[in-house]
PDB file of C-alpha atoms and ligand atoms in Angstrom:
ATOM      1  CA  UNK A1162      13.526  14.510  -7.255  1.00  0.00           C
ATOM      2  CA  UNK A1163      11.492  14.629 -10.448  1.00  0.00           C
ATOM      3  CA  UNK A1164       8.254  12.803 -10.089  1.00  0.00           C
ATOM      4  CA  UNK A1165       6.081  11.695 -12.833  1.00  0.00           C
ATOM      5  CA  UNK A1166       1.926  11.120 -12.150  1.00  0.00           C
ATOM      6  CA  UNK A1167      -0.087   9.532 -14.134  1.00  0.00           C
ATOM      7  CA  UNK A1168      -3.779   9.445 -13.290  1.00  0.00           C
ATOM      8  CA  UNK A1169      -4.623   5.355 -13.784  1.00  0.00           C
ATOM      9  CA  UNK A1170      -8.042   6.085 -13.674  1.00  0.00           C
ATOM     10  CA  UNK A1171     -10.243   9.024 -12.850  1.00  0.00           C
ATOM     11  CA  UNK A1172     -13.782   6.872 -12.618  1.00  0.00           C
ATOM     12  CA  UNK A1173     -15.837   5.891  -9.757  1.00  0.00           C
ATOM     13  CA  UNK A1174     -16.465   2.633  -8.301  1.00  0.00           C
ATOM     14  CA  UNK A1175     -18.994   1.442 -11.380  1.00  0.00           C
ATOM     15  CA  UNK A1176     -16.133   2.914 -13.950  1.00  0.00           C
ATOM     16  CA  UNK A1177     -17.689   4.902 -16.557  1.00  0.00           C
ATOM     17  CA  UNK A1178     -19.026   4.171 -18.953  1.00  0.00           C
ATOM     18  CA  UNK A1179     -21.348   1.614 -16.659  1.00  0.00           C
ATOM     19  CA  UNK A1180     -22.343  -1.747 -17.506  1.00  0.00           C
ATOM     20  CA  UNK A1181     -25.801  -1.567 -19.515  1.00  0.00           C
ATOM     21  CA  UNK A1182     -25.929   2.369 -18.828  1.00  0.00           C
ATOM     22  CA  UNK A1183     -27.325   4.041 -22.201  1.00  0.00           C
ATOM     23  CA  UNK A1184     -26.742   7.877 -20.562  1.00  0.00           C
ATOM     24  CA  UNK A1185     -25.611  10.821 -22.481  1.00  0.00           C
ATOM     25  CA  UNK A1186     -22.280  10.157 -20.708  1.00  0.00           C
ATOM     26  CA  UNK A1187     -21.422   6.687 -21.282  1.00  0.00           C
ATOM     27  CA  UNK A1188     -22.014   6.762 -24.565  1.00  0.00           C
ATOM     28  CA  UNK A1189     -20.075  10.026 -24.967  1.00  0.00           C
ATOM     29  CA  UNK A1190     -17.361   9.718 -27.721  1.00  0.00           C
ATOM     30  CA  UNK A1191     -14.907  12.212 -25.586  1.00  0.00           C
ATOM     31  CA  UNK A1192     -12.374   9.836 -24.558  1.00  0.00           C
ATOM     32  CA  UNK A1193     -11.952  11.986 -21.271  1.00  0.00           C
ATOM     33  CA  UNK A1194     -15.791  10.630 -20.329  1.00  0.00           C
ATOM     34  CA  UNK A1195     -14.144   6.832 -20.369  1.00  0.00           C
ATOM     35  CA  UNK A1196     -12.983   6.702 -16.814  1.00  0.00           C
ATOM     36  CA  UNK A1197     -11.446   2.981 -14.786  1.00  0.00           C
ATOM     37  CA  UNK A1198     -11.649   2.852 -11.509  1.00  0.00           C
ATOM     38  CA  UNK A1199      -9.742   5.135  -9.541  1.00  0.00           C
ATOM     39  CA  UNK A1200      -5.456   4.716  -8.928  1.00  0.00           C
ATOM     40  CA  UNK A1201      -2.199   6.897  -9.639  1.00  0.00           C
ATOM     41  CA  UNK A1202       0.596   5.824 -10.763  1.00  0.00           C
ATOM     42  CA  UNK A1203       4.124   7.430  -9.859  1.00  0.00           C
ATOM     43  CA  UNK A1204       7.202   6.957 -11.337  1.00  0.00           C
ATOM     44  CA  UNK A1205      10.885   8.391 -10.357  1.00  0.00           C
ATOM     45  CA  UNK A1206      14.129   7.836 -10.684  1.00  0.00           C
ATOM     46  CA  UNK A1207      13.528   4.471 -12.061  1.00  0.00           C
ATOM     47  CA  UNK A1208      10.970   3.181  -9.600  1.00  0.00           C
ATOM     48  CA  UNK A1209       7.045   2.733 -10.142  1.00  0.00           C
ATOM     49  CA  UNK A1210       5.118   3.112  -7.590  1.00  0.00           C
ATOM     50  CA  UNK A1211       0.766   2.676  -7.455  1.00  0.00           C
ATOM     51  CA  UNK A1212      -1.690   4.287  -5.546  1.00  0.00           C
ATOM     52  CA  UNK A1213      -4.451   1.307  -4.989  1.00  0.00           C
ATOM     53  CA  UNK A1214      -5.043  -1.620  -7.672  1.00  0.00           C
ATOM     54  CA  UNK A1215      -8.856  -1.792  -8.638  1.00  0.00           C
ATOM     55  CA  UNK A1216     -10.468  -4.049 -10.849  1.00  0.00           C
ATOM     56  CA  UNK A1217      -8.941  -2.323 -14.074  1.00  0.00           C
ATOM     57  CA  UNK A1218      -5.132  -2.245 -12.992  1.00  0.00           C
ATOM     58  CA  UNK A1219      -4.082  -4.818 -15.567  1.00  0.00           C
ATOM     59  CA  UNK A1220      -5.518  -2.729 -18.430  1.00  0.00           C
ATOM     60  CA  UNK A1221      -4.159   0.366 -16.458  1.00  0.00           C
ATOM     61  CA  UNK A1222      -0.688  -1.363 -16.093  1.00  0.00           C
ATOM     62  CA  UNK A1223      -0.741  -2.103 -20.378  1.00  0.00           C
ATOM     63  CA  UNK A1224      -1.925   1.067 -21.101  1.00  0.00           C
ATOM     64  CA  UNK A1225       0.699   3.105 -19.149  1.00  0.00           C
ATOM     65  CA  UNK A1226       3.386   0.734 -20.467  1.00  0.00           C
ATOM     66  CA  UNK A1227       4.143  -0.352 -16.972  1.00  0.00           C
ATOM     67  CA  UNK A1228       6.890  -2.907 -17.051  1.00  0.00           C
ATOM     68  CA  UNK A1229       8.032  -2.852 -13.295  1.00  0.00           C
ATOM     69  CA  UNK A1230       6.187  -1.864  -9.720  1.00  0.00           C
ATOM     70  CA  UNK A1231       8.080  -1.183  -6.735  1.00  0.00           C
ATOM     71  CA  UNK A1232       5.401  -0.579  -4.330  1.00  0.00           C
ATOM     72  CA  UNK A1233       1.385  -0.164  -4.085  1.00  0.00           C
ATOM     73  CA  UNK A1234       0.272   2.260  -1.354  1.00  0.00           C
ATOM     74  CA  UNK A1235      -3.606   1.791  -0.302  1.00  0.00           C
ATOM     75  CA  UNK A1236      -6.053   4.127   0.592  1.00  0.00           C
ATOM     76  CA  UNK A1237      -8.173   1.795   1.675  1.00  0.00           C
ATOM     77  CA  UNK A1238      -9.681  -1.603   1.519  1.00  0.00           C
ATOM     78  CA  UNK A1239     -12.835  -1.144  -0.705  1.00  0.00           C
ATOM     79  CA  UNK A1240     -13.179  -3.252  -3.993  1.00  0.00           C
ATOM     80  CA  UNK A1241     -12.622  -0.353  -6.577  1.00  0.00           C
ATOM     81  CA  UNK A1242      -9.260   0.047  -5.148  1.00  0.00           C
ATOM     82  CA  UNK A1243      -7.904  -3.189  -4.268  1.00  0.00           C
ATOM     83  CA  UNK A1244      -9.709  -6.256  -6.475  1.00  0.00           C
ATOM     84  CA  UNK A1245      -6.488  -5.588  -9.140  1.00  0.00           C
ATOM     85  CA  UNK A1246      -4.185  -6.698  -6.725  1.00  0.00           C
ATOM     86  CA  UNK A1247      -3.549 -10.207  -8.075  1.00  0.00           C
ATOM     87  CA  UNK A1248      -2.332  -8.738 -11.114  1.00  0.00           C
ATOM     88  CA  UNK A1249       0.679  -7.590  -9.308  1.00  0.00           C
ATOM     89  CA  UNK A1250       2.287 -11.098 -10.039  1.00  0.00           C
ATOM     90  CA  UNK A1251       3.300 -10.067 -13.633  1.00  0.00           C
ATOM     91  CA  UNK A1252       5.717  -8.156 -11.747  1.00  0.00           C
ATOM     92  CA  UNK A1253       7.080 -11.217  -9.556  1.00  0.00           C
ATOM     93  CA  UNK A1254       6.607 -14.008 -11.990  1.00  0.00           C
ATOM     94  CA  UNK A1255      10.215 -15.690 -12.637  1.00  0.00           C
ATOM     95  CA  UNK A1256      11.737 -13.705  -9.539  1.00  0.00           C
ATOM     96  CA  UNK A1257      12.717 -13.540  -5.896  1.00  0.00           C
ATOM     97  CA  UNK A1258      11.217 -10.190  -5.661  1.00  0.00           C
ATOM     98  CA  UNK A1259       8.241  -9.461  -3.216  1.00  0.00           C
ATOM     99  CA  UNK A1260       6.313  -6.394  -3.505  1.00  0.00           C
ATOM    100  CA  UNK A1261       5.825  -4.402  -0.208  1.00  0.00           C
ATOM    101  CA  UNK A1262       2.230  -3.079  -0.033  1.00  0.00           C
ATOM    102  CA  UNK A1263       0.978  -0.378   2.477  1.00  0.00           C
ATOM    103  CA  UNK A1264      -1.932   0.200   4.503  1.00  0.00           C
ATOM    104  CA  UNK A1265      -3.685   1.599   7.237  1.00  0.00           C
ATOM    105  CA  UNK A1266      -5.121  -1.225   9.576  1.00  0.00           C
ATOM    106  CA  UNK A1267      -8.595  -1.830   8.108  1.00  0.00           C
ATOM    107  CA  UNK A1268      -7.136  -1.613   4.617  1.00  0.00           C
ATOM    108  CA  UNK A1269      -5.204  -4.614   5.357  1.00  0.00           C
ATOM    109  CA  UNK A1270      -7.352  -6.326   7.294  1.00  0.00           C
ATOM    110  CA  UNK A1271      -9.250  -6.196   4.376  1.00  0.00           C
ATOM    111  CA  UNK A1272      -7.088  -6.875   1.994  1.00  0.00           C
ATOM    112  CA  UNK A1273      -6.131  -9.828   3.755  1.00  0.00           C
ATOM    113  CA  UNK A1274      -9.444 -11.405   3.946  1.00  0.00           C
ATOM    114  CA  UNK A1275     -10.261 -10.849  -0.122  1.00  0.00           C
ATOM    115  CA  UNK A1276      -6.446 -12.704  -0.931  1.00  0.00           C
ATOM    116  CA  UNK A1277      -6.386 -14.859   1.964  1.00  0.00           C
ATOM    117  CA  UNK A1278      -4.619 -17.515  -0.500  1.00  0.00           C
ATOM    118  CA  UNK A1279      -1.677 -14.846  -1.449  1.00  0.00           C
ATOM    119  CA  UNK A1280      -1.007 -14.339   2.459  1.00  0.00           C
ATOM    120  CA  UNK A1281      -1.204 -18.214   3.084  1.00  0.00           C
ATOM    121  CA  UNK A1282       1.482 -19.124   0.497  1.00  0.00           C
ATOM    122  CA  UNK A1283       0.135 -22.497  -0.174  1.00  0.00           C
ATOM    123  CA  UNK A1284       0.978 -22.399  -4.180  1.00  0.00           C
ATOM    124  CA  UNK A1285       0.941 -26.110  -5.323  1.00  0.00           C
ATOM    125  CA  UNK A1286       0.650 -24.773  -8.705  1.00  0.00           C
ATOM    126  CA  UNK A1287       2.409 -21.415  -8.666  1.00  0.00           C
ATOM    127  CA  UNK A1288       0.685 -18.596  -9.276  1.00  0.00           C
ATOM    128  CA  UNK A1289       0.478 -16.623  -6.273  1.00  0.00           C
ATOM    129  CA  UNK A1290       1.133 -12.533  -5.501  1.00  0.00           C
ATOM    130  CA  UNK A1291       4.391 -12.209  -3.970  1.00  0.00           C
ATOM    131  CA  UNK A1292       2.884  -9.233  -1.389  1.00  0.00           C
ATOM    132  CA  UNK A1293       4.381  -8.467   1.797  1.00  0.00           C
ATOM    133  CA  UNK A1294       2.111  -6.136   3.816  1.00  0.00           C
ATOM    134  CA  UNK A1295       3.146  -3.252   6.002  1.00  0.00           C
ATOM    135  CA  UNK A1296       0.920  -1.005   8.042  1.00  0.00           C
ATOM    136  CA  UNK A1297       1.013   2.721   7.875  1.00  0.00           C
ATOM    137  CA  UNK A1298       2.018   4.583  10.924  1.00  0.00           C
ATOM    138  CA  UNK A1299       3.256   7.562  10.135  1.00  0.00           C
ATOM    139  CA  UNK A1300       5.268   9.235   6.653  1.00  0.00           C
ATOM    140  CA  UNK A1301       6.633   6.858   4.391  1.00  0.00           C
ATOM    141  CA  UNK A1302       9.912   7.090   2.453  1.00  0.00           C
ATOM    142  CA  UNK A1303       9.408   5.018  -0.580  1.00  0.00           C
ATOM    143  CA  UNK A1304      12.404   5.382  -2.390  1.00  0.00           C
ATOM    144  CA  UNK A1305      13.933   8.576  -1.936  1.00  0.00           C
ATOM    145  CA  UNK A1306      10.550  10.814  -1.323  1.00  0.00           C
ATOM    146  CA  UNK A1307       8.751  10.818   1.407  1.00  0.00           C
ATOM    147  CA  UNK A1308       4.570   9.832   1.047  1.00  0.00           C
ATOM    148  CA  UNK A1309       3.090  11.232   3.992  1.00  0.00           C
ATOM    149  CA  UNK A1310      -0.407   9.854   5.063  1.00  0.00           C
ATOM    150  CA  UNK A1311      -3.216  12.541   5.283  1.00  0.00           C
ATOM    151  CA  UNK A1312      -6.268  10.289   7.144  1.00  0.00           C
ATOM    152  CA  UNK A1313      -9.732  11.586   5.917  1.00  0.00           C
ATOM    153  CA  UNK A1314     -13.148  10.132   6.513  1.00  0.00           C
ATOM    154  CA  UNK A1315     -15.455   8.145   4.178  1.00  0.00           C
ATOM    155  CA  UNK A1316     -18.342   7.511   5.746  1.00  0.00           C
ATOM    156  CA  UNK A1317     -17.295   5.831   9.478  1.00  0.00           C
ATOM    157  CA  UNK A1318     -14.052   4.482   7.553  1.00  0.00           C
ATOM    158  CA  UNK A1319     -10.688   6.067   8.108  1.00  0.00           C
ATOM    159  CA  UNK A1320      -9.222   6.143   4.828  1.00  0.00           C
ATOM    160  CA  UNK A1321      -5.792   7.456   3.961  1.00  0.00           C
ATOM    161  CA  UNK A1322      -4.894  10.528   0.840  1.00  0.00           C
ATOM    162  CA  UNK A1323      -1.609  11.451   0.569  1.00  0.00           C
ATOM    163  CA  UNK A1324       1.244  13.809   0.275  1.00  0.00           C
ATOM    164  CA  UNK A1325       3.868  14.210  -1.670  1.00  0.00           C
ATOM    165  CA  UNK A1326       5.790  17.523  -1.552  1.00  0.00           C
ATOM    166  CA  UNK A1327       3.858  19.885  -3.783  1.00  0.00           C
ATOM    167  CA  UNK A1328       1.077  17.591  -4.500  1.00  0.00           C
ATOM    168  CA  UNK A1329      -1.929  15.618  -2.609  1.00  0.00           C
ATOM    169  CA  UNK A1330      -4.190  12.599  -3.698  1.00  0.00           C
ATOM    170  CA  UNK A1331      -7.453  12.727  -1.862  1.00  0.00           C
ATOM    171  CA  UNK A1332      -9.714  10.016  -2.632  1.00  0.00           C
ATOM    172  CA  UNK A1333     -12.952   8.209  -1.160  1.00  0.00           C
ATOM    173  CA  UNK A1334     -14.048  10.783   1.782  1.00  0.00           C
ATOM    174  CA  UNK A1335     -16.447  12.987   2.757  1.00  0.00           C
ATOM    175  CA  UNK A1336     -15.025  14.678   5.767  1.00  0.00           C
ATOM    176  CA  UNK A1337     -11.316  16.006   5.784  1.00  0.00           C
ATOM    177  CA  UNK A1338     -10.756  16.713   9.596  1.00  0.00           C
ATOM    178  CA  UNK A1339      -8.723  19.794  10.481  1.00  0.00           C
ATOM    179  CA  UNK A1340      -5.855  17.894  11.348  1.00  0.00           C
ATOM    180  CA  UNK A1341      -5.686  16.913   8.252  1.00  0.00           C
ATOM    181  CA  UNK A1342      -6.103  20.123   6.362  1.00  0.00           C
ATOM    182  CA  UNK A1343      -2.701  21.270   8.259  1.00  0.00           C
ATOM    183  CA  UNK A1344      -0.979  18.209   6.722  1.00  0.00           C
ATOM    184  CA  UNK A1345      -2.371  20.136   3.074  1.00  0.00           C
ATOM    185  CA  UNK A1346      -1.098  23.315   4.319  1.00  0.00           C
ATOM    186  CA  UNK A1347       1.007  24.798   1.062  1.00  0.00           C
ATOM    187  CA  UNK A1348      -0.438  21.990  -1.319  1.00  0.00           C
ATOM    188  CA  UNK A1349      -0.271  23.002  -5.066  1.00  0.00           C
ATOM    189  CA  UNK A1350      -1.770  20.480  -6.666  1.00  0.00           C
ATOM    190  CA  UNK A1351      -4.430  18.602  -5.024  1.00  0.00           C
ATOM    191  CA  UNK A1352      -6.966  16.076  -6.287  1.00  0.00           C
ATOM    192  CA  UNK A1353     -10.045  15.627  -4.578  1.00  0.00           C
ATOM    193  CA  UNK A1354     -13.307  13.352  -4.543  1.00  0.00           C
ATOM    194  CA  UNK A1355     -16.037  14.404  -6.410  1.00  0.00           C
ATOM    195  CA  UNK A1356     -18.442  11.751  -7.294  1.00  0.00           C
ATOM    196  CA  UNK A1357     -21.883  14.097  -8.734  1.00  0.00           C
ATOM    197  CA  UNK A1358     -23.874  16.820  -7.657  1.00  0.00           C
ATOM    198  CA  UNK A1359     -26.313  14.653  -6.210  1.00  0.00           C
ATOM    199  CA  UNK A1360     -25.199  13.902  -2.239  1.00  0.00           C
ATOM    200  CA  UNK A1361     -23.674  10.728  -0.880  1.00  0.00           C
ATOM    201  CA  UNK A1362     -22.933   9.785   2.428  1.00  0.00           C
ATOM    202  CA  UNK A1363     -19.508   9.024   2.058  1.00  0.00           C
ATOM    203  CA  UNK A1364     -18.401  10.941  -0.819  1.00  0.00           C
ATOM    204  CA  UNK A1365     -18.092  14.922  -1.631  1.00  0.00           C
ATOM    205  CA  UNK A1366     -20.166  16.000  -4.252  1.00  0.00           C
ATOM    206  CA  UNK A1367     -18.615  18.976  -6.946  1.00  0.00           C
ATOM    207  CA  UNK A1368     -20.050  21.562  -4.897  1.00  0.00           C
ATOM    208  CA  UNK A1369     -18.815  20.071  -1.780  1.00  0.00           C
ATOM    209  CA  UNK A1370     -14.950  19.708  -3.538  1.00  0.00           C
ATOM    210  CA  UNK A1371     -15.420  23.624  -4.630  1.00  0.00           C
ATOM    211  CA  UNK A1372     -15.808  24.219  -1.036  1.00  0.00           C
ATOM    212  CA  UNK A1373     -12.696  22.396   0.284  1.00  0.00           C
ATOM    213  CA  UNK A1374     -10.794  23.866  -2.723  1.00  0.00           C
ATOM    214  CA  UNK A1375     -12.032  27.214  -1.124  1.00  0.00           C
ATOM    215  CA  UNK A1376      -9.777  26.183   1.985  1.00  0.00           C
ATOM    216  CA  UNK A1377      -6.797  24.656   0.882  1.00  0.00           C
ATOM    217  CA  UNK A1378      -6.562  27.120  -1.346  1.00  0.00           C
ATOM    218  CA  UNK A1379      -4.010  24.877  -3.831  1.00  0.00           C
ATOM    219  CA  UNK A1380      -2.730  26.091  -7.044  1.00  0.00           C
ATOM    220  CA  UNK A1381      -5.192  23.687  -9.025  1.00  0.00           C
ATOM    221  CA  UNK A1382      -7.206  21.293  -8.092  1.00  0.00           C
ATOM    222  CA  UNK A1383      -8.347  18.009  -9.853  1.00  0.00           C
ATOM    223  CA  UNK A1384     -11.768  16.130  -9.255  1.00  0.00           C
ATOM    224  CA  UNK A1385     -11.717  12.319  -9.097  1.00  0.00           C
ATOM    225  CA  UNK A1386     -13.635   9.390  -8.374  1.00  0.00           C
ATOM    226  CA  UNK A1387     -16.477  10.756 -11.058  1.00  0.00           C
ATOM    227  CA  UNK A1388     -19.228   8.965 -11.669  1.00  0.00           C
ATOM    228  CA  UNK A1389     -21.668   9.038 -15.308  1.00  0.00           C
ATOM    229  CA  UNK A1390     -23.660  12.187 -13.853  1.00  0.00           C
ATOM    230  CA  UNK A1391     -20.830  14.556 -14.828  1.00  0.00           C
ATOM    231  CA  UNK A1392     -19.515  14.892 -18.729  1.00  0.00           C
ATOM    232  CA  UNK A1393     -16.238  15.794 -18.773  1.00  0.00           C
ATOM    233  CA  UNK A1394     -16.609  19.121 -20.896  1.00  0.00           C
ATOM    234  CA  UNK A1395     -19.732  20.104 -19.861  1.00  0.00           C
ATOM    235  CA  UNK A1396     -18.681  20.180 -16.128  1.00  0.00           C
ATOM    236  CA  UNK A1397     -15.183  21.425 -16.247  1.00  0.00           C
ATOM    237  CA  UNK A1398     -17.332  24.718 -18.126  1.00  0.00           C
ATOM    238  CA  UNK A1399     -19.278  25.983 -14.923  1.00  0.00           C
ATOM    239  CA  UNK A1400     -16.031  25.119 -12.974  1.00  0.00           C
ATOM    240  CA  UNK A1401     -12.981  28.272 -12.143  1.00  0.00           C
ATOM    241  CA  UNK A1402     -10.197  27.132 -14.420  1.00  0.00           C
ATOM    242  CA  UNK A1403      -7.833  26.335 -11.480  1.00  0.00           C
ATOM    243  CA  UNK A1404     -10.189  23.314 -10.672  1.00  0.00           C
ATOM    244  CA  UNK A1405     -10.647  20.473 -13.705  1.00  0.00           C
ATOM    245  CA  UNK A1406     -12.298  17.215 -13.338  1.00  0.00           C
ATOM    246  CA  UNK A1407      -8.869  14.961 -14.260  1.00  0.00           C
ATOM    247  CA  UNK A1408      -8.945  11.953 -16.841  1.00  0.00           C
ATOM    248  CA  UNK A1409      -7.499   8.488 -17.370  1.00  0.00           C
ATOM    249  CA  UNK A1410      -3.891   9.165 -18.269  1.00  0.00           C
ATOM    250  CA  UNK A1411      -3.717  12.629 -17.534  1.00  0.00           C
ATOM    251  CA  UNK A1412       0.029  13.258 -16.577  1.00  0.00           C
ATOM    252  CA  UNK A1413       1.533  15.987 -14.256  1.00  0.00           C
ATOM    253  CA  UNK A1414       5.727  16.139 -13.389  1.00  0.00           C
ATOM    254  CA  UNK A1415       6.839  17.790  -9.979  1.00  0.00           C
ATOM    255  CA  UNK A1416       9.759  18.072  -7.817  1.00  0.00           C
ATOM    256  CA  UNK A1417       9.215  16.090  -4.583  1.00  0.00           C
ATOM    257  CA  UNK A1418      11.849  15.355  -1.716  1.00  0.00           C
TER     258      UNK A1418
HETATM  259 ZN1   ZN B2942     -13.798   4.172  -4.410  1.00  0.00          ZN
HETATM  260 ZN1   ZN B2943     -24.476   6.234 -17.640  1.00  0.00          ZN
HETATM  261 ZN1   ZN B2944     -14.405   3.587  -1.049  1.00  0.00          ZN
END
């Protein structure tokens, strides 16, 4: 099946540029330096499905021209990825439909504390998500292809990337375990964390991606969740030209079953 990706947003949890930031990079006029907070959107055979819903996923959601969503599929419960998720209710408004959501079980846990009032159903007024949770336990068929959880490490948190087919969406981690690096085996497209160059406990920084690039060994890689210490030209220049830093609305098509 013929899968469409479109990279939502490329940025880290701040977005770039940041609020009140007067660097070299958030004030760069390179649209590819203008990064929302991290999410992937993938559309086939007439179904859209997301990868997380930060804080920017109803400008992400105009900008794509996204006029349905099937399914959102977390990585994990931090506010970059899921404070968007109210938005999803564009997509319900006027309908029976209920949008299934996935997790692992501190994704949800979380997400179910932050929109309590979606999960209680108490809408005097109207308004509400119409979610309907489901935890992750193994690979996923979401309409025809099959998403298969790859669980990496972000600090103490288990947080999920994922597979599908010829391509993998790592996000949010700074330790892929070597269980999960045999879930990556054959991967040609990956994209990977890669916040700076300066270290963080629970992200990768570029030299730290170059290295796991070194052992998955993909066709190309892509850096995400990049913060305002890396321009986009300036890095992708002292990087191999297999690896890129990606970009809001950077697109790639593969086949996936
Ligand atoms: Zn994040
Ligand atoms: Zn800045
Ligand atoms: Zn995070």
């Amino acid at each position: 099946m013929r899968v469409e990706l479109t990279v939502l947003g490329s940025g880290t949890s701040l977005g770039v540029p940041t609020i009140g930031c007067r660097c070299r990079v958030c004030q760069s006029p390179d649209p590819r330096d203008k990064r929302t907070r991290p999410s992937v959107l993938l559309r086939y055979n007439g179904r859209a499905v997301v990868v997380d819903t930060g804080p920017d996923f109803r400008f992400q959601a105009l900008r794509a021209g996204l006029d349905r969503l099937d399914a959102v599929v977390f990585t994990h419960g931090h506010a970059d990825h899921v404070l968007g998720l109210d938005d999803t209710r564009a997509f319900t408004l006027n309908t029976n439909h209920t949008i299934p959501i996935y997790g692992n079980g501190p994704a949800l846990k979380g997400i179910r504390r932050i929109f309590q009032y979606a999960f209680d159903g108490f809408a005097p007024f109207g308004g509400l998500p119409s979610i309907q949770d489901h935890l992750i336990s193994g690979p996923l068929e979401l309409f025809g292809p099959k998403f298969v959880p790859v669980p990496v490490l972000h600090g103490r948190l288990e947080v999920l990337g994922f597979r599908l087919g010829p391509v993998a969406y790592l996000t949010d981690y700074n330790v892929i375990p070597d269980s999960s690096l045999e879930l990556l085996r054959g991967v040609e497209t990956i994209f990977l964390d890669a916040l700076r160059h300066e270290p963080h406990p629970a992200h990768m920084t570029v030299a730290e991606a170059m290295v796991e690039v070194e052992r998955i060994r993909p066709k190309e890689a892509f850096f995400t969740h990049i913060a305002h210490d890396l321009g986009h030209e300036e890095t992708n220049a002292t990087l191999p030209g297999h690896v890129r830093l990606c970009y809001d609305e950077m697109q790639l098509e593969f086949e996936a079953r």
